[in-house]
Amino acid sequence: MHSDEHSPVLSVSGLNISHANLQVVWDLSFHVDQGELVTLIGPNGAGKTTTVETIVGLNKKASGSITFLGEDILGMHPYNLFNKGLALVPEKREIFPKMPVIENLLLGLRDNSDPAPRLKHVYKLFPILKERERQKAGTLSGGEQQMLTIGRALMSNPRLLILDEPSTGLSPLLVGQVFRSLEQLGRDGMTVLLLEQNVRHALAMCHRGYVLENGRIVKEGEAKTLMHDPHIQKAYLGF
Ligand SMILES: Nc1ncnc2c1ncn2[C@@H]1O[C@H](COP(=O)(O)OP(=O)(O)OP(=O)(O)O)[C@@H](O)[C@H]1O
Ligand SMILES: [Mg+2]
């Protein structure tokens, strides 16, 4: 399944995006290869959410090119993209609070796929969800709800998992837990695009990173190199 290592799963080139008549993303180019963990870091308002919402088909005012598994996907419907294996864990946890945990998870399945192996995979990664399987999702703690949203995205066995600031609003302990789960996913061969303001954790976990400021990529490289970059240390790591 992961035979084609180093071929791009996602490739974005010359992407421009507007909200109403205001351009917020400029000439963006980046890629995520098979089995890679890549982070897009940047401050509030940099354009991270705008970029991934465009990738998954939620924003129509864009030009440039977005290729997913070799296919040009710019302008495709979100549902079709989901069925092709593109999964987004959105910034706002969108759970169904009155439904049990397991029903929330089952909503994440792709067409006609067998739920049993997917549930097993998700419960292995997040054992707490198995314990809480019958509990209403709205009664989960914040951290557990975040695990549920990630778990639901994994139910589709995506070819690319995009996470929009999964650590937001979590206690330091839970942030550590969520990042460890993501590292495990990476070891299992998942391809991940991680949007984060928690630059320290994101760079520690990912192979490569891009720095987005004011809608433009201002730096890119190996995560290890970025961690030692003076601008990044000063602006994001509190040195
Ligand atoms: N629906 C919208 N209409 C108009 N402007 C928008 C809309 N959504 C976002 N913007 C603007 O686009 C810019 C980029 O916002 P975006 O949400 O992509 O940033 P972000 O990097 O995800 O920030 P954060 O880390 O705070 O989530 C901001 O200036 C924001 O005000
Ligand atoms: Mg955002």
CSV table of C-alpha atoms in Angstrom, one decimal, residues 73-184:
chain,number,residue,atom,x,y,z
A,73,ILE,CA,-8.7,18.5,-7.7
A,74,LEU,CA,-9.1,22.2,-7.6
A,75,GLY,CA,-12.8,23.0,-7.6
A,76,MET,CA,-14.0,19.4,-6.8
A,77,HIS,CA,-16.8,18.8,-4.4
A,78,PRO,CA,-15.8,18.1,-0.8
A,79,TYR,CA,-17.7,14.8,-0.8
A,80,ASN,CA,-15.9,13.5,-3.8
A,81,LEU,CA,-12.6,14.5,-2.3
A,82,PHE,CA,-13.5,12.7,0.9
A,83,ASN,CA,-14.2,9.5,-1.1
A,84,LYS,CA,-10.9,9.8,-2.8
A,85,GLY,CA,-9.2,9.7,0.6
A,86,LEU,CA,-8.8,13.2,1.7
A,87,ALA,CA,-9.7,13.7,5.3
A,88,LEU,CA,-9.7,17.0,7.3
A,89,VAL,CA,-9.9,17.2,11.1
A,90,PRO,CA,-11.4,20.7,11.3
A,91,GLU,CA,-10.3,23.5,13.7
A,92,LYS,CA,-13.7,23.4,15.4
A,93,ARG,CA,-14.4,20.0,16.8
A,94,GLU,CA,-17.5,19.0,14.9
A,95,ILE,CA,-18.9,16.1,16.9
A,96,PHE,CA,-22.6,15.1,17.3
A,97,PRO,CA,-23.0,15.6,21.0
A,98,LYS,CA,-26.2,13.6,21.5
A,99,MET,CA,-24.9,10.6,19.6
A,100,PRO,CA,-22.8,7.9,21.2
A,101,VAL,CA,-19.1,7.9,20.5
A,102,ILE,CA,-19.4,4.8,18.3
A,103,GLU,CA,-22.1,6.4,16.1
A,104,ASN,CA,-19.9,9.4,15.7
A,105,LEU,CA,-17.0,7.2,14.6
A,106,LEU,CA,-19.2,5.3,12.1
A,107,LEU,CA,-20.1,8.5,10.3
A,108,GLY,CA,-16.5,8.7,9.2
A,109,LEU,CA,-16.6,5.6,7.1
A,110,ARG,CA,-16.1,5.8,3.4
A,111,ASP,CA,-18.6,4.1,1.0
A,112,ASN,CA,-19.1,0.4,1.6
A,113,SER,CA,-16.1,-0.1,3.8
A,114,ASP,CA,-16.1,-2.7,6.6
A,115,PRO,CA,-16.2,-0.8,9.9
A,116,ALA,CA,-14.6,-3.6,12.1
A,117,PRO,CA,-11.0,-3.2,11.1
A,118,ARG,CA,-11.3,0.6,11.1
A,119,LEU,CA,-12.8,0.6,14.6
A,120,LYS,CA,-10.1,-1.7,15.8
A,121,HIS,CA,-7.4,0.6,14.4
A,122,VAL,CA,-9.0,3.7,16.0
A,123,TYR,CA,-9.5,2.0,19.4
A,124,LYS,CA,-5.9,0.8,19.4
A,125,LEU,CA,-4.7,4.4,18.9
A,126,PHE,CA,-7.2,5.9,21.3
A,127,PRO,CA,-8.2,3.2,23.9
A,128,ILE,CA,-10.3,5.7,25.8
A,129,LEU,CA,-12.7,5.9,22.9
A,130,LYS,CA,-13.4,2.2,23.2
A,131,GLU,CA,-14.0,2.6,27.0
A,132,ARG,CA,-16.5,5.4,26.2
A,133,GLU,CA,-18.0,3.8,23.1
A,134,ARG,CA,-21.6,4.0,24.3
A,135,GLN,CA,-21.3,7.4,26.0
A,136,LYS,CA,-22.8,10.5,24.4
A,137,ALA,CA,-20.0,12.3,22.6
A,138,GLY,CA,-21.1,15.6,24.2
A,139,THR,CA,-20.1,14.3,27.6
A,140,LEU,CA,-16.5,13.6,26.7
A,141,SER,CA,-13.8,15.9,27.9
A,142,GLY,CA,-12.2,18.3,25.5
A,143,GLY,CA,-9.2,16.1,24.9
A,144,GLU,CA,-11.4,13.0,24.4
A,145,GLN,CA,-13.5,15.0,21.9
A,146,GLN,CA,-10.4,15.9,20.0
A,147,MET,CA,-9.4,12.2,19.9
A,148,LEU,CA,-12.9,11.5,18.6
A,149,THR,CA,-12.6,13.9,15.7
A,150,ILE,CA,-9.2,12.5,14.8
A,151,GLY,CA,-10.6,9.0,15.2
A,152,ARG,CA,-13.6,9.8,12.9
A,153,ALA,CA,-11.3,11.0,10.2
A,154,LEU,CA,-9.3,7.8,10.5
A,155,MET,CA,-12.4,5.7,10.0
A,156,SER,CA,-12.2,6.6,6.3
A,157,ASN,CA,-8.6,5.2,6.1
A,158,PRO,CA,-7.5,8.4,4.4
A,159,ARG,CA,-4.6,8.6,1.9
A,160,LEU,CA,-3.9,12.1,3.4
A,161,LEU,CA,-4.9,13.2,6.9
A,162,ILE,CA,-5.1,16.9,7.4
A,163,LEU,CA,-5.3,18.2,11.0
A,164,ASP,CA,-6.1,21.9,11.6
A,165,GLU,CA,-4.5,22.8,15.0
A,166,PRO,CA,-5.4,19.7,16.9
A,167,SER,CA,-3.7,20.9,20.1
A,168,THR,CA,-5.7,24.1,20.4
A,169,GLY,CA,-7.5,24.3,23.8
A,170,LEU,CA,-5.9,21.2,25.3
A,171,SER,CA,-4.0,21.1,28.5
A,172,PRO,CA,-0.2,20.4,28.1
A,173,LEU,CA,-0.7,16.8,29.2
A,174,LEU,CA,-3.4,16.2,26.5
A,175,VAL,CA,-1.3,18.1,23.9
A,176,GLY,CA,1.4,15.5,24.6
A,177,GLN,CA,-1.1,12.7,24.3
A,178,VAL,CA,-2.5,13.9,21.0
A,179,PHE,CA,1.0,14.4,19.5
A,180,ARG,CA,2.1,11.0,20.6
A,181,SER,CA,-0.9,9.5,18.8
A,182,LEU,CA,0.0,11.4,15.7
A,183,GLU,CA,3.6,10.1,15.9
A,184,GLN,CA,2.2,6.6,16.1
